CSV table of C-alpha atoms in Angstrom, one decimal:
chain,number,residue,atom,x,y,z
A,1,UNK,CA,-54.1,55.5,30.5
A,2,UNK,CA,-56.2,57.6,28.7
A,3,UNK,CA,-59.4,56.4,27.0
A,4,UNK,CA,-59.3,56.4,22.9
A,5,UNK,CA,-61.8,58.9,21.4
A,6,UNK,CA,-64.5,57.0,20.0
A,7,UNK,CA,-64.4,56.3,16.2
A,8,UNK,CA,-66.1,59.2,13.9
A,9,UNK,CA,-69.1,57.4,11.9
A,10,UNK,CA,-68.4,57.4,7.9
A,11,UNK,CA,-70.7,58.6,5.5
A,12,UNK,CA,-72.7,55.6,3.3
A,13,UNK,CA,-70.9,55.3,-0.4
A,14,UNK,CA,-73.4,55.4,-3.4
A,15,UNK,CA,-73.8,52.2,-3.2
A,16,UNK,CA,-74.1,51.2,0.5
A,17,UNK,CA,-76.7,54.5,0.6
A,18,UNK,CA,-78.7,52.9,-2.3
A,19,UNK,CA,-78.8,49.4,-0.9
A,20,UNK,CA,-79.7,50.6,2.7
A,21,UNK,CA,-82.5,52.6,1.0
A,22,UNK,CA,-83.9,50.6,-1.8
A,23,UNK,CA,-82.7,46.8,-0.5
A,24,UNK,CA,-86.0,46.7,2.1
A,25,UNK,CA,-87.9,48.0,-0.7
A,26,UNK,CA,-86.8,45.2,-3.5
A,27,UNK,CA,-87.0,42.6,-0.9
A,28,UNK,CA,-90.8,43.4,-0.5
A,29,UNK,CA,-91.3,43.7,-4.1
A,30,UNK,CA,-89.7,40.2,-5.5
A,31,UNK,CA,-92.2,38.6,-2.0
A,32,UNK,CA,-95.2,40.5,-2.8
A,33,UNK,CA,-95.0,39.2,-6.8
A,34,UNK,CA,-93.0,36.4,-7.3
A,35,UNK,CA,-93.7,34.9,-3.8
A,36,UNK,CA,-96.4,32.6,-5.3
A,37,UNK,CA,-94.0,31.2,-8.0
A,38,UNK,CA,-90.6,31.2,-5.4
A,39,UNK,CA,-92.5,29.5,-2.2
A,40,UNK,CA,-92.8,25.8,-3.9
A,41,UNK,CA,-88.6,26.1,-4.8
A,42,UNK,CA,-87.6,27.7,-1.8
A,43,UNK,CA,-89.7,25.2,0.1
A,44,UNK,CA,-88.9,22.3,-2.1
A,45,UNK,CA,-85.2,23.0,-1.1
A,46,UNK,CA,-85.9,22.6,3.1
A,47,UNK,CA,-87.5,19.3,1.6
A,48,UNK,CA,-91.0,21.4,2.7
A,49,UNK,CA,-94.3,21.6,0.7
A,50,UNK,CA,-94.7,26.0,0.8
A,51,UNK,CA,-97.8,27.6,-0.7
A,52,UNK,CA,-98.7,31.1,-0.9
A,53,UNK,CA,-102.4,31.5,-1.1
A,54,UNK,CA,-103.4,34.7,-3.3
A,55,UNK,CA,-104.7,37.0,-1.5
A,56,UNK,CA,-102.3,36.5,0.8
A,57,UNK,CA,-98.8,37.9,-0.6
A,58,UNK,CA,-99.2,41.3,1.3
A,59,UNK,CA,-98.5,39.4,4.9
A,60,UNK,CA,-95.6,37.8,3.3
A,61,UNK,CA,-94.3,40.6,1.6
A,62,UNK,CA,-94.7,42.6,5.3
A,63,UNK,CA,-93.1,39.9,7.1
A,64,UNK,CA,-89.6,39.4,5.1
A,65,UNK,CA,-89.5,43.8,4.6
A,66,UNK,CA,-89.9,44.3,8.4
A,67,UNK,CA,-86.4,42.3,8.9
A,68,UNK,CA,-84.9,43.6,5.8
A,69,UNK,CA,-85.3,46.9,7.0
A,70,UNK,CA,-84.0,46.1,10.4
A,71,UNK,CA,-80.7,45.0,8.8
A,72,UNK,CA,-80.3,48.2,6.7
A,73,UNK,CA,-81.2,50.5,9.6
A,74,UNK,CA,-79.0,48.6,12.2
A,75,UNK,CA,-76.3,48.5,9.3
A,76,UNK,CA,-76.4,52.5,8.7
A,77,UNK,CA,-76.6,53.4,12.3
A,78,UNK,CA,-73.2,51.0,12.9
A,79,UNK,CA,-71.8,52.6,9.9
A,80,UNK,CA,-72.2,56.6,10.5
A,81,UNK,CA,-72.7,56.4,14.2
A,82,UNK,CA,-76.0,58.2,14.4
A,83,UNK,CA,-79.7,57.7,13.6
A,84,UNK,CA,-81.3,59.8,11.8
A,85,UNK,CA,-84.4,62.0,13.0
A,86,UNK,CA,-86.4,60.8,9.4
A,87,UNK,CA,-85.4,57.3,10.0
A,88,UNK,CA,-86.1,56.6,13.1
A,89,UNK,CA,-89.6,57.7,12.4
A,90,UNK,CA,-89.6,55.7,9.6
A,91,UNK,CA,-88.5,52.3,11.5
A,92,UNK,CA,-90.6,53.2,14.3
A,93,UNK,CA,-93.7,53.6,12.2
A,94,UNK,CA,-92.7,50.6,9.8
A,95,UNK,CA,-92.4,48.1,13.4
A,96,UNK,CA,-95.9,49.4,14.7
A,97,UNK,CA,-98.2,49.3,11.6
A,98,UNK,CA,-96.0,46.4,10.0
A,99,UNK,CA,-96.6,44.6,13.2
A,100,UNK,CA,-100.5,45.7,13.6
A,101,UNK,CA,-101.3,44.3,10.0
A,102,UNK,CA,-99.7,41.2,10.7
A,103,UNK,CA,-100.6,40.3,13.9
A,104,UNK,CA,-104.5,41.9,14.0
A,105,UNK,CA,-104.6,40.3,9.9
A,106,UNK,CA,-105.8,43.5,8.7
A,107,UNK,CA,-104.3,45.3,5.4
A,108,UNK,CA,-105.5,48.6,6.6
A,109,UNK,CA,-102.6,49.5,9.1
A,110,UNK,CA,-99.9,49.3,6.0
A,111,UNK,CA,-102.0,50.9,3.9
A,112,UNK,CA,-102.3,53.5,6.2
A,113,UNK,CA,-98.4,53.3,7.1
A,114,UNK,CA,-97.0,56.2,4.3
A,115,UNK,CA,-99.9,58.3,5.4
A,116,UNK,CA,-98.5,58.9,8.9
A,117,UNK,CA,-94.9,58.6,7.6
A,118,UNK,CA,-95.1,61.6,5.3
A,119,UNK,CA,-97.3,63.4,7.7
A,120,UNK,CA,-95.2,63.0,10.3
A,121,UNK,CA,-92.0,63.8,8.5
A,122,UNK,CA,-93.9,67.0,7.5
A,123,UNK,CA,-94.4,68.0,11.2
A,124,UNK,CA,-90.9,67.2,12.1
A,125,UNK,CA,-89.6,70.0,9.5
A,126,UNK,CA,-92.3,72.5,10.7
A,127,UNK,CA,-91.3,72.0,14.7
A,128,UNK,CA,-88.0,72.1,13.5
A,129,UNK,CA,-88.0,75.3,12.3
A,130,UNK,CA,-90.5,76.5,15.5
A,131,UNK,CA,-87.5,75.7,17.6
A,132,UNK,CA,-84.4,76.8,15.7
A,133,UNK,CA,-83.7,73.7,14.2
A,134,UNK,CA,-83.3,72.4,10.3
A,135,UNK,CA,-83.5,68.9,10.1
A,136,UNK,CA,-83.6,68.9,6.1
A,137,UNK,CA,-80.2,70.5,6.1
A,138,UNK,CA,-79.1,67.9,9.0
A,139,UNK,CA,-80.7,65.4,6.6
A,140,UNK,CA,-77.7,66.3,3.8
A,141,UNK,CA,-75.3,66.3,6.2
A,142,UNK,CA,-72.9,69.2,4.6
A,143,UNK,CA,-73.7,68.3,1.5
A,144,UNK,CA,-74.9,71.0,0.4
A,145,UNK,CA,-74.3,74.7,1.6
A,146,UNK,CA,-76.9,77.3,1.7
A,147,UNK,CA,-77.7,80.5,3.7
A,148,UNK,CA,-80.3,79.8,6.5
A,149,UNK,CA,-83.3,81.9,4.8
A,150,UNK,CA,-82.6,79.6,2.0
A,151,UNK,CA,-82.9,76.2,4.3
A,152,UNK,CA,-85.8,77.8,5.6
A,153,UNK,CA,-87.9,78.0,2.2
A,154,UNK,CA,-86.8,74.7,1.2
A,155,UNK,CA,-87.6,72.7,4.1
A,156,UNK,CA,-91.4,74.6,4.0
A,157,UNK,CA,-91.1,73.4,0.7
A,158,UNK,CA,-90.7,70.2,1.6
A,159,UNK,CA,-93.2,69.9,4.0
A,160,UNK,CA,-95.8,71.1,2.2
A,161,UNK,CA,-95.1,68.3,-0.4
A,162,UNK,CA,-95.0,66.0,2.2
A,163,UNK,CA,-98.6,67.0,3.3
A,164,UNK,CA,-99.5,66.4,0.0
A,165,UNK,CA,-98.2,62.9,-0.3
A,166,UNK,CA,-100.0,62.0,2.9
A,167,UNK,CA,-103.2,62.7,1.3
A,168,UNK,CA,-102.7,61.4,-2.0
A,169,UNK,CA,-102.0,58.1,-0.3
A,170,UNK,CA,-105.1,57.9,1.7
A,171,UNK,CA,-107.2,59.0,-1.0
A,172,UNK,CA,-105.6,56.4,-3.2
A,173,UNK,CA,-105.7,53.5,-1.1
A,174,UNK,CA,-109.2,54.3,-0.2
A,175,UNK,CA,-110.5,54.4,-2.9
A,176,UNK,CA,-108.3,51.3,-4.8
A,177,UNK,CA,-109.5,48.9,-1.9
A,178,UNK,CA,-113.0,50.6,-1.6
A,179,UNK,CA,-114.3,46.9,-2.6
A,180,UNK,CA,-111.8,45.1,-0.9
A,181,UNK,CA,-112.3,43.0,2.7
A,182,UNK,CA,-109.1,44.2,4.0
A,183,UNK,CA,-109.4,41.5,6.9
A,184,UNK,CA,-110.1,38.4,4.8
A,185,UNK,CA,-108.1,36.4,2.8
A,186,UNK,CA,-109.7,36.8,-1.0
A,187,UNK,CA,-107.6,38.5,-3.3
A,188,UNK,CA,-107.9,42.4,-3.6
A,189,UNK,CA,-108.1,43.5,-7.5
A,190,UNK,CA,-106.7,47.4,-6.1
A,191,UNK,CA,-104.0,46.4,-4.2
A,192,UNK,CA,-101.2,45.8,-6.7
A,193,UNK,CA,-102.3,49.2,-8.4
A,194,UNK,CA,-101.8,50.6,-4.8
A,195,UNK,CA,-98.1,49.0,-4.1
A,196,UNK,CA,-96.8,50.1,-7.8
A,197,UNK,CA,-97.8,53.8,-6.9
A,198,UNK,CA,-96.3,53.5,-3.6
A,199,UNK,CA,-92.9,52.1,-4.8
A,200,UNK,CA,-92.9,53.2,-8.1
A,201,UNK,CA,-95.2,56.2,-8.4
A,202,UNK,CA,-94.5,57.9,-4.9
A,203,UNK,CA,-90.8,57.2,-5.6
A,204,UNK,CA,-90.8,59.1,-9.3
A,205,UNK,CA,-93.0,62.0,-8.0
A,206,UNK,CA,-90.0,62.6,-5.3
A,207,UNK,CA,-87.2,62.4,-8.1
A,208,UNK,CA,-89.2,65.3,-9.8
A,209,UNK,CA,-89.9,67.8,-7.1
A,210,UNK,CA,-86.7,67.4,-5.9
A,211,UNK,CA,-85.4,67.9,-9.4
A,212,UNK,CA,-87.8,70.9,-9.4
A,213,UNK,CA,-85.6,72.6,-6.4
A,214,UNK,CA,-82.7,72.0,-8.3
A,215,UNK,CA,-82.8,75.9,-9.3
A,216,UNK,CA,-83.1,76.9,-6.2
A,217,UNK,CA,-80.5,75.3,-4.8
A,218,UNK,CA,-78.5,76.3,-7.5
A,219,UNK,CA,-79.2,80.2,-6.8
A,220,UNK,CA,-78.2,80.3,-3.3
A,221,UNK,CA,-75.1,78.2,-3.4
A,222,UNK,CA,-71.7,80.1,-2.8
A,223,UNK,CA,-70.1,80.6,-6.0
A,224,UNK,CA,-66.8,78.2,-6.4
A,225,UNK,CA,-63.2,81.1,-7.0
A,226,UNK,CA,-62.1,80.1,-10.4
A,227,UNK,CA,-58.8,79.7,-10.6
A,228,UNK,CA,-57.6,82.8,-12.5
A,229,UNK,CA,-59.3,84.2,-9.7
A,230,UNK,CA,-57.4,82.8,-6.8
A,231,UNK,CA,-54.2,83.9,-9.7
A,232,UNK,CA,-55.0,87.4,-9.3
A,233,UNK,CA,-55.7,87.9,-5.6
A,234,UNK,CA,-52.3,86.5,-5.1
């Protein structure tokens, strides 16, 4: 008998791609500020007594979007059969400093967490390129088809930006918890300001640089035949 070739992963629907991407994120979100109003129902419902103490919703937050993102990345492995180089960092950056904050009680390792993660993209793209490989256009996955020059200058692109988010991010949370004793358990005034810009703000300023490539993108992509084209060759 001859073994059955192993099933080809499928590529995530809209939906499944926006859910494995943005479920962790909500998840951390509706903990970080509603946790305080939803501990006393979700407790009352185990027939337990559940506080949150403010100051403390960050540890919470961390603690239900470490498992949340688990499920996504196990869930998009199992679907397309392969992990991707960005994601994997991602998860094993998210487990480490996730991990650090919670067990060590110290803010500063997540704050610190999108820091490495965007540097640490960025260097992936640059020693991709050093030795021959793209991992931006592995990243879209065919999606997209562009001449190799053209991958090149997007993927610098891109990790130039990424450089710069890294250092936005440490300036920012720097200087929002400049006041702030990261180990103890009084509120911090900066730290909402820094989890809106790191959902919300770090988020939009992606959605417009990558809108900004749009044009480039558009240049060097093979022109479709029309179809009075195709009529007259034939």
């Amino acid at each position: 008998m001859t073994a059955e070739p192993q099933a080809k992963g499928q590529k995530l629907t809209g939906g499944a791609k926006f859910a494995v991407d943005m479920g962790p994120l909500a998840v951390f979100m509706i903990a970080y500020f509603l946790g305080r109003r939803l501990a006393p129902a979700v407790g009352g419902l185990f027939g337990q007594d559940w506080a949150i103490a403010e100051g403390e919703e960050m540890y919470i937050a961390i603690g239900l979007f470490m498992p949340a993102f688990l499920v996504a990345f196990v869930y998009s492995v199992w679907k397309e059969r392969r992990v991707a180089p960005m994601l994997m960092v991602s998860g094993v950056i998210i487990t480490v400093f996730g991990g650090l904050t919670l067990l060590l009680h110290n803010k500063m390792f997540f704050y610190m967490k999108p820091t490495l993660i965007y540097a640490l993209f960025s260097s992936l793209l640059i020693g991709g390129m050093a030795s021959g490989q793209n991992f931006l256009k592995t990243l879209f996955d065919g999606a997209l088809h562009m001449p190799d020059t053209a991958w090149r200058t997007l993927t610098k692109r891109y990790a130039i930006f990424f450089i710069a988010l890294a250092i936005l991010n440490e300036v920012a949370w720097r200087w929002l918890t400049r006041d702030c004793d990261l180990t103890g358990v009084a509120a911090c005034a900066g730290e909402k300001h820094w989890v809106n810009l790191k959902v919300f703000g770090f988020t939009i300023i992606s959605l417009v640089f990558t809108g900004f490539q749009a044009p480039f993108i558009a240049k060097h992509m093979p022109e479709e035949k029309r179809p009075e084209d195709e009529k007259s060759v034939s």
